[in-house]
Amino acid sequence: MNEAVVIRIETPERSERVKVPYREGMTLLDALRWIKEHEIPDLEFEFSCRNAQCGTCAVLVNGKARLACEYRLEPGQEVTVGPLRHLPVVKDLAVDWSAVTSRLRPLSPKSHREWFRRMEPEKQRKLYELRSCIECLCCVAECPVIKAGSARNPGPIVLRKVAEEAEKWDESPEIDDSVYACTTCHTCAEVCPKDIEIPAKAVETVRARLYEEGKGPLPEHKELGERAVRTGRSVEKRDRSFLEEYSGEYGEGDVKAMFFTGCLVDYRLPDTGKALVRLAEELGIRLIVPREQVCCGSPLLRTGQHDRAERLAFENLETFRRVDPDVIVTVCAGCGATLKNNYPELLGDRFEWDVLDVTELLVEIRAHERGFRLPERTTVTYHDPCHLKRGQGVEDEPRKLIRSIENVEFVEMEEPDRCCGAGGGVRSGLPELAELMSDVKAHMVRETGAEVLTTVCPFCEYNLREGLERNDVEARVENLTVLLSRGL
Ligand code: SF4
Ligand code: SF4
Ligand code: FES
């Protein structure tokens, strides 16, 4: 096939649209080289290895940071290319990395090679992933903290370096609170061409180390951790809790689902819990709501308080064993991600239950085919919680369900999966950063003209609601479980 590809080059100096003859296996870098040779001789861009090893060819492709040498083009495709964001542009697509890379110098005077050679093999293996960084800075271009205009996060690559260096320390040196300016949103891991798990392997590891040495986390995180262990909930109790009123058994059906409420639904957002009970009764789910359940431990794990999270996990294990459900259902992205991703590690093979987000369960029982109906025409937009989309790989199910509601006009916002700033202990520890990030989302919601902003995470819900109020955006926030139950 010989259909041309179209490359739009959008840089501070030029805006060009060039047709490039397609050839089998062509990458974006091949196309840029063709353009330089045949159309724009002074076009500037960097590359070296052409094999995803040197990191120099990173650019924005349709707004997302990618390696040009890895990005395969399809015949007839049109892509827009620009320089990486957050870095000074030297010319066209070439950027100056030094502002970030100068921060990657070793933090300890110990010789790097000497140190690595002496390290136990197991520790070396742990570090291989962190050390496979090719310094492409895709993660810096996409980190939502930096995108929101905050300088508190020095960049995921720098946090990665801090974690690597931490292995050299016998005891951690004083470290500023930049390691807490990360929402553990996993955006950096998603775009990293080397699949480096910066939030889990770097950020949370350093936070855990600081906690063990009594140097962290932030005071608000400590308070939250102590409360969770003391009371079983990470937030303070106000009125009668959802579980005090609604623990029991509801609905009939083949699937025996245990409702794991999470702290916010139990203590702050009972309507979400009630909505799930209604959905279960109407849609044929046998829902068990046990009174004895505690915080999943997510806010503690994200801030390094592992021993406390482990205690909570073992408390929950007792209930899981007693109920022995077919599936545990969550309505909080943070709980779901923790149960799916951390409990197998915390509890080993004692943890033997499937966990589903409420949207996964509803799609599995084909609730979207049955459909829902709102009495009045409503424009709805959806926010992807980080711990649902990137933490659990769930993004289609909520959309399928929203689209199945009659009288709903669904409009996507500009970046539905941009982190709102609620997670990773940022909302509790660095609230001004959480505000800055939710302000960005509020503007995106305003642009859609939506009347309802829906999501599947109570932490996002709170943060977004405040963002909308602060920015006088008229849309109201409604949990998707509540929206669906209204459409029954
Ligand atoms: S997890 Fe998110 S907030 Fe944290 S460093 Fe990565 S991209 Fe930035
Ligand atoms: S961590 Fe990954 S995305 Fe970030 S600079 Fe290194 S290789 Fe690139
Ligand atoms: S040219 Fe080296 S990573 Fe792309």
GROMACS .gro file of N, CA and C in nm, residues 128-238:
model
  333
  128TYR      N    1   1.685  -0.278   3.879
  128TYR     CA    2   1.699  -0.280   3.734
  128TYR      C    3   1.591  -0.196   3.667
  129GLU      N    4   1.466  -0.213   3.716
  129GLU     CA    5   1.357  -0.140   3.651
  129GLU      C    6   1.379   0.010   3.662
  130LEU      N    7   1.411   0.056   3.784
  130LEU     CA    8   1.431   0.200   3.803
  130LEU      C    9   1.548   0.251   3.719
  131ARG      N   10   1.648   0.166   3.702
  131ARG     CA   11   1.768   0.210   3.631
  131ARG      C   12   1.755   0.196   3.480
  132SER      N   13   1.641   0.145   3.432
  132SER     CA   14   1.628   0.130   3.287
  132SER      C   15   1.581   0.259   3.220
  133CYS      N   16   1.572   0.366   3.296
  133CYS     CA   17   1.529   0.495   3.242
  133CYS      C   18   1.623   0.543   3.131
  134ILE      N   19   1.564   0.592   3.021
  134ILE     CA   20   1.646   0.643   2.910
  134ILE      C   21   1.641   0.796   2.903
  135GLU      N   22   1.586   0.857   3.007
  135GLU     CA   23   1.584   1.004   3.020
  135GLU      C   24   1.517   1.073   2.901
  136CYS      N   25   1.405   1.015   2.857
  136CYS     CA   26   1.334   1.075   2.743
  136CYS      C   27   1.247   1.193   2.786
  137LEU      N   28   1.212   1.198   2.914
  137LEU     CA   29   1.129   1.304   2.974
  137LEU      C   30   0.983   1.303   2.928
  138CYS      N   31   0.938   1.190   2.873
  138CYS     CA   32   0.795   1.177   2.841
  138CYS      C   33   0.713   1.193   2.970
  139CYS      N   34   0.765   1.138   3.080
  139CYS     CA   35   0.691   1.144   3.207
  139CYS      C   36   0.677   1.288   3.256
  140VAL      N   37   0.781   1.368   3.235
  140VAL     CA   38   0.776   1.508   3.279
  140VAL      C   39   0.672   1.584   3.197
  141ALA      N   40   0.666   1.551   3.067
  141ALA     CA   41   0.571   1.620   2.979
  141ALA      C   42   0.426   1.589   3.016
  142GLU      N   43   0.402   1.474   3.078
  142GLU     CA   44   0.263   1.432   3.103
  142GLU      C   45   0.220   1.441   3.249
  143CYS      N   46   0.313   1.462   3.342
  143CYS     CA   47   0.275   1.463   3.485
  143CYS      C   48   0.170   1.574   3.509
  144PRO      N   49   0.054   1.539   3.562
  144PRO     CA   50  -0.053   1.639   3.577
  144PRO      C   51  -0.022   1.746   3.682
  145VAL      N   52   0.069   1.717   3.774
  145VAL     CA   53   0.106   1.820   3.872
  145VAL      C   54   0.181   1.931   3.800
  146ILE      N   55   0.275   1.890   3.714
  146ILE     CA   56   0.354   1.989   3.639
  146ILE      C   57   0.264   2.058   3.536
  147LYS      N   58   0.177   1.978   3.474
  147LYS     CA   59   0.085   2.036   3.374
  147LYS      C   60  -0.004   2.144   3.435
  148ALA      N   61  -0.038   2.126   3.564
  148ALA     CA   62  -0.124   2.225   3.629
  148ALA      C   63  -0.048   2.352   3.664
  149GLY      N   64   0.084   2.350   3.642
  149GLY     CA   65   0.164   2.470   3.665
  149GLY      C   66   0.233   2.471   3.800
  150SER      N   67   0.235   2.358   3.870
  150SER     CA   68   0.299   2.354   4.001
  150SER      C   69   0.444   2.310   3.988
  151ALA      N   70   0.530   2.374   4.063
  151ALA     CA   71   0.672   2.335   4.063
  151ALA      C   72   0.703   2.243   4.180
  152ARG      N   73   0.601   2.202   4.255
  152ARG     CA   74   0.628   2.121   4.375
  152ARG      C   75   0.679   1.982   4.341
  153ASN      N   76   0.629   1.927   4.229
  153ASN     CA   77   0.678   1.796   4.186
  153ASN      C   78   0.796   1.820   4.092
  154PRO      N   79   0.916   1.773   4.129
  154PRO     CA   80   1.034   1.801   4.047
  154PRO      C   81   1.035   1.725   3.916
  155GLY      N   82   0.937   1.636   3.898
  155GLY     CA   83   0.930   1.554   3.777
  155GLY      C   84   0.944   1.408   3.815
  156PRO      N   85   0.862   1.323   3.753
  156PRO     CA   86   0.868   1.180   3.786
  156PRO      C   87   1.008   1.123   3.772
  157ILE      N   88   1.082   1.166   3.672
  157ILE     CA   89   1.216   1.112   3.651
  157ILE      C   90   1.307   1.145   3.770
  158VAL      N   91   1.285   1.262   3.830
  158VAL     CA   92   1.367   1.300   3.945
  158VAL      C   93   1.326   1.217   4.068
  159LEU      N   94   1.196   1.194   4.083
  159LEU     CA   95   1.149   1.110   4.194
  159LEU      C   96   1.205   0.968   4.177
  160ARG      N   97   1.213   0.924   4.052
  160ARG     CA   98   1.273   0.793   4.024
  160ARG      C   99   1.418   0.790   4.069
  161LYS      N  100   1.489   0.898   4.040
  161LYS     CA  101   1.630   0.906   4.078
  161LYS      C  102   1.645   0.908   4.230
  162VAL      N  103   1.556   0.980   4.296
  162VAL     CA  104   1.561   0.985   4.443
  162VAL      C  105   1.547   0.844   4.500
  163ALA      N  106   1.456   0.765   4.441
  163ALA     CA  107   1.435   0.628   4.490
  163ALA      C  108   1.558   0.542   4.463
  164GLU      N  109   1.618   0.561   4.348
  164GLU     CA  110   1.738   0.483   4.314
  164GLU      C  111   1.850   0.517   4.413
  165GLU      N  112   1.865   0.645   4.437
  165GLU     CA  113   1.970   0.689   4.528
  165GLU      C  114   1.942   0.646   4.671
  166ALA      N  115   1.813   0.635   4.704
  166ALA     CA  116   1.777   0.600   4.842
  166ALA      C  117   1.838   0.466   4.882
  167GLU      N  118   1.860   0.380   4.782
  167GLU     CA  119   1.917   0.249   4.811
  167GLU      C  120   2.061   0.260   4.860
  168LYS      N  121   2.124   0.373   4.836
  168LYS     CA  122   2.263   0.391   4.881
  168LYS      C  123   2.269   0.435   5.027
  169TRP      N  124   2.159   0.491   5.073
  169TRP     CA  125   2.164   0.550   5.206
  169TRP      C  126   2.150   0.444   5.313
  170ASP      N  127   2.227   0.458   5.418
  170ASP     CA  128   2.203   0.374   5.535
  170ASP      C  129   2.084   0.433   5.609
  171GLU      N  130   2.080   0.565   5.609
  171GLU     CA  131   1.962   0.633   5.662
  171GLU      C  132   1.932   0.749   5.568
  172SER      N  133   1.804   0.775   5.540
  172SER     CA  134   1.769   0.878   5.442
  172SER      C  135   1.816   1.015   5.489
  173PRO      N  136   1.869   1.096   5.396
  173PRO     CA  137   1.898   1.234   5.431
  173PRO      C  138   1.767   1.311   5.441
  174GLU      N  139   1.773   1.431   5.494
  174GLU     CA  140   1.651   1.512   5.499
  174GLU      C  141   1.603   1.531   5.356
  175ILE      N  142   1.475   1.518   5.336
  175ILE     CA  143   1.422   1.528   5.200
  175ILE      C  144   1.301   1.620   5.207
  176ASP      N  145   1.286   1.708   5.108
  176ASP     CA  146   1.175   1.804   5.118
  176ASP      C  147   1.043   1.734   5.083
  177ASP      N  148   0.933   1.810   5.091
  177ASP     CA  149   0.804   1.743   5.075
  177ASP      C  150   0.768   1.719   4.928
  178SER      N  151   0.864   1.737   4.835
  178SER     CA  152   0.832   1.715   4.693
  178SER      C  153   0.792   1.570   4.668
  179VAL      N  154   0.841   1.478   4.751
  179VAL     CA  155   0.805   1.337   4.730
  179VAL      C  156   0.657   1.314   4.762
  180TYR      N  157   0.595   1.410   4.832
  180TYR     CA  158   0.450   1.398   4.859
  180TYR      C  159   0.366   1.474   4.757
  181ALA      N  160   0.432   1.545   4.664
  181ALA     CA  161   0.358   1.621   4.562
  181ALA      C  162   0.332   1.533   4.441
  182CYS      N  163   0.288   1.413   4.467
  182CYS     CA  164   0.258   1.316   4.362
  182CYS      C  165   0.128   1.248   4.399
  183THR      N  166   0.034   1.246   4.306
  183THR     CA  167  -0.098   1.189   4.336
  183THR      C  168  -0.103   1.038   4.310
  184THR      N  169   0.011   0.979   4.276
  184THR     CA  170   0.019   0.837   4.237
  184THR      C  171  -0.082   0.803   4.127
  185CYS      N  172  -0.094   0.897   4.032
  185CYS     CA  173  -0.196   0.882   3.927
  185CYS      C  174  -0.156   0.782   3.819
  186HIS      N  175  -0.029   0.744   3.815
  186HIS     CA  176   0.022   0.647   3.716
  186HIS      C  177   0.030   0.700   3.573
  187THR      N  178   0.013   0.830   3.554
  187THR     CA  179   0.025   0.882   3.417
  187THR      C  180   0.168   0.863   3.367
  188CYS      N  181   0.264   0.886   3.457
  188CYS     CA  182   0.404   0.872   3.414
  188CYS      C  183   0.434   0.728   3.375
  189ALA      N  184   0.380   0.633   3.451
  189ALA     CA  185   0.404   0.492   3.420
  189ALA      C  186   0.339   0.456   3.287
  190GLU      N  187   0.223   0.515   3.262
  190GLU     CA  188   0.150   0.485   3.139
  190GLU      C  189   0.227   0.531   3.015
  191VAL      N  190   0.293   0.646   3.024
  191VAL     CA  191   0.362   0.698   2.905
  191VAL      C  192   0.507   0.653   2.897
  192CYS      N  193   0.559   0.596   3.004
  192CYS     CA  194   0.702   0.561   3.006
  192CYS      C  195   0.732   0.450   2.905
  193PRO      N  196   0.822   0.474   2.809
  193PRO     CA  197   0.850   0.368   2.710
  193PRO      C  198   0.921   0.248   2.772
  194LYS      N  199   0.972   0.263   2.893
  194LYS     CA  200   1.039   0.151   2.960
  194LYS      C  201   0.952   0.091   3.070
  195ASP      N  202   0.826   0.131   3.073
  195ASP     CA  203   0.730   0.077   3.170
  195ASP      C  204   0.778   0.086   3.315
  196ILE      N  205   0.841   0.196   3.349
  196ILE     CA  206   0.889   0.210   3.487
  196ILE      C  207   0.773   0.255   3.574
  197GLU      N  208   0.749   0.178   3.677
  197GLU     CA  209   0.636   0.201   3.769
  197GLU      C  210   0.677   0.304   3.873
  198ILE      N  211   0.688   0.430   3.833
  198ILE     CA  212   0.739   0.531   3.926
  198ILE      C  213   0.654   0.546   4.053
  199PRO      N  214   0.521   0.553   4.043
  199PRO     CA  215   0.445   0.573   4.168
  199PRO      C  216   0.467   0.461   4.270
  200ALA      N  217   0.459   0.336   4.225
  200ALA     CA  218   0.471   0.226   4.322
  200ALA      C  219   0.616   0.199   4.359
  201LYS      N  220   0.703   0.195   4.258
  201LYS     CA  221   0.841   0.151   4.284
  201LYS      C  222   0.932   0.264   4.333
  202ALA      N  223   0.894   0.388   4.303
  202ALA     CA  224   0.980   0.499   4.346
  202ALA      C  225   0.912   0.580   4.456
  203VAL      N  226   0.800   0.642   4.423
  203VAL     CA  227   0.737   0.737   4.517
  203VAL      C  228   0.695   0.667   4.646
  204GLU      N  229   0.619   0.560   4.633
  204GLU     CA  230   0.569   0.493   4.755
  204GLU      C  231   0.682   0.424   4.831
  205THR      N  232   0.785   0.381   4.759
  205THR     CA  233   0.899   0.317   4.826
  205THR      C  234   0.974   0.418   4.912
  206VAL      N  235   0.997   0.536   4.856
  206VAL     CA  236   1.068   0.639   4.934
  206VAL      C  237   0.982   0.683   5.052
  207ARG      N  238   0.853   0.699   5.027
  207ARG     CA  239   0.764   0.739   5.137
  207ARG      C  240   0.765   0.634   5.249
  208ALA      N  241   0.767   0.507   5.210
  208ALA     CA  242   0.768   0.400   5.311
  208ALA      C  243   0.897   0.406   5.392
  209ARG      N  244   1.005   0.433   5.324
  209ARG     CA  245   1.134   0.440   5.392
  209ARG      C  246   1.135   0.557   5.492
  210LEU      N  247   1.082   0.671   5.448
  210LEU     CA  248   1.078   0.788   5.537
  210LEU      C  249   0.989   0.760   5.659
  211TYR      N  250   0.880   0.689   5.635
  211TYR     CA  251   0.789   0.655   5.746
  211TYR      C  252   0.859   0.562   5.845
  212GLU      N  253   0.928   0.462   5.791
  212GLU     CA  254   0.997   0.366   5.879
  212GLU      C  255   1.102   0.435   5.964
  213GLU      N  256   1.163   0.539   5.908
  213GLU     CA  257   1.269   0.609   5.982
  213GLU      C  258   1.214   0.724   6.067
  214GLY      N  259   1.081   0.738   6.069
  214GLY     CA  260   1.019   0.844   6.150
  214GLY      C  261   1.035   0.982   6.088
  215LYS      N  262   1.066   0.988   5.956
  215LYS     CA  263   1.085   1.119   5.890
  215LYS      C  264   0.967   1.157   5.802
  216GLY      N  265   0.869   1.075   5.799
  216GLY     CA  266   0.751   1.102   5.717
  216GLY      C  267   0.637   1.021   5.773
  217PRO      N  268   0.518   1.030   5.719
  217PRO     CA  269   0.479   1.120   5.610
  217PRO      C  270   0.448   1.259   5.663
  218LEU      N  271   0.368   1.336   5.592
  218LEU     CA  272   0.329   1.470   5.638
  218LEU      C  273   0.236   1.455   5.759
  219PRO      N  274   0.229   1.557   5.846
  219PRO     CA  275   0.149   1.547   5.969
  219PRO      C  276   0.004   1.503   5.942
  220GLU      N  277  -0.056   1.554   5.835
  220GLU     CA  278  -0.196   1.520   5.805
  220GLU      C  279  -0.209   1.370   5.772
  221HIS      N  280  -0.107   1.316   5.705
  221HIS     CA  281  -0.110   1.173   5.671
  221HIS      C  282  -0.098   1.088   5.797
  222LYS      N  283  -0.011   1.134   5.888
  222LYS     CA  284   0.008   1.059   6.013
  222LYS      C  285  -0.123   1.055   6.090
  223GLU      N  286  -0.187   1.171   6.098
  223GLU     CA  287  -0.313   1.181   6.172
  223GLU      C  288  -0.416   1.086   6.112
  224LEU      N  289  -0.422   1.087   5.979
  224LEU     CA  290  -0.517   1.000   5.908
  224LEU      C  291  -0.485   0.852   5.933
  225GLY      N  292  -0.356   0.820   5.932
  225GLY     CA  293  -0.315   0.681   5.955
  225GLY      C  294  -0.350   0.635   6.095
  226GLU      N  295  -0.326   0.723   6.193
  226GLU     CA  296  -0.356   0.686   6.332
  226GLU      C  297  -0.507   0.667   6.350
  227ARG      N  298  -0.583   0.758   6.286
  227ARG     CA  299  -0.729   0.748   6.298
  227ARG      C  300  -0.779   0.617   6.236
  228ALA      N  301  -0.724   0.583   6.119
  228ALA     CA  302  -0.770   0.462   6.049
  228ALA      C  303  -0.746   0.338   6.135
  229VAL      N  304  -0.631   0.333   6.202
  229VAL     CA  305  -0.602   0.217   6.285
  229VAL      C  306  -0.689   0.217   6.411
  230ARG      N  307  -0.710   0.337   6.466
  230ARG     CA  308  -0.787   0.349   6.591
  230ARG      C  309  -0.936   0.322   6.569
  231THR      N  310  -0.992   0.379   6.458
  231THR     CA  311  -1.138   0.373   6.441
  231THR      C  312  -1.182   0.283   6.326
  232GLY      N  313  -1.087   0.245   6.240
  232GLY     CA  314  -1.125   0.165   6.123
  232GLY      C  315  -1.164   0.251   6.004
  233ARG      N  316  -1.167   0.381   6.021
  233ARG     CA  317  -1.201   0.470   5.910
  233ARG      C  318  -1.099   0.583   5.901
  234SER      N  319  -1.070   0.626   5.776
  234SER     CA  320  -0.970   0.730   5.758
  234SER      C  321  -1.028   0.870   5.776
  235VAL      N  322  -1.161   0.879   5.780
  235VAL     CA  323  -1.225   1.010   5.804
  235VAL      C  324  -1.304   1.003   5.935
  236GLU      N  325  -1.330   1.120   5.992
  236GLU     CA  326  -1.402   1.122   6.120
  236GLU      C  327  -1.550   1.096   6.099
  237LYS      N  328  -1.608   1.031   6.197
  237LYS     CA  329  -1.751   1.001   6.189
  237LYS      C  330  -1.830   1.127   6.224
  238ARG      N  331  -1.937   1.150   6.150
  238ARG     CA  332  -2.024   1.263   6.186
  238ARG      C  333  -2.160   1.208   6.230
   0.00000   0.00000   0.00000
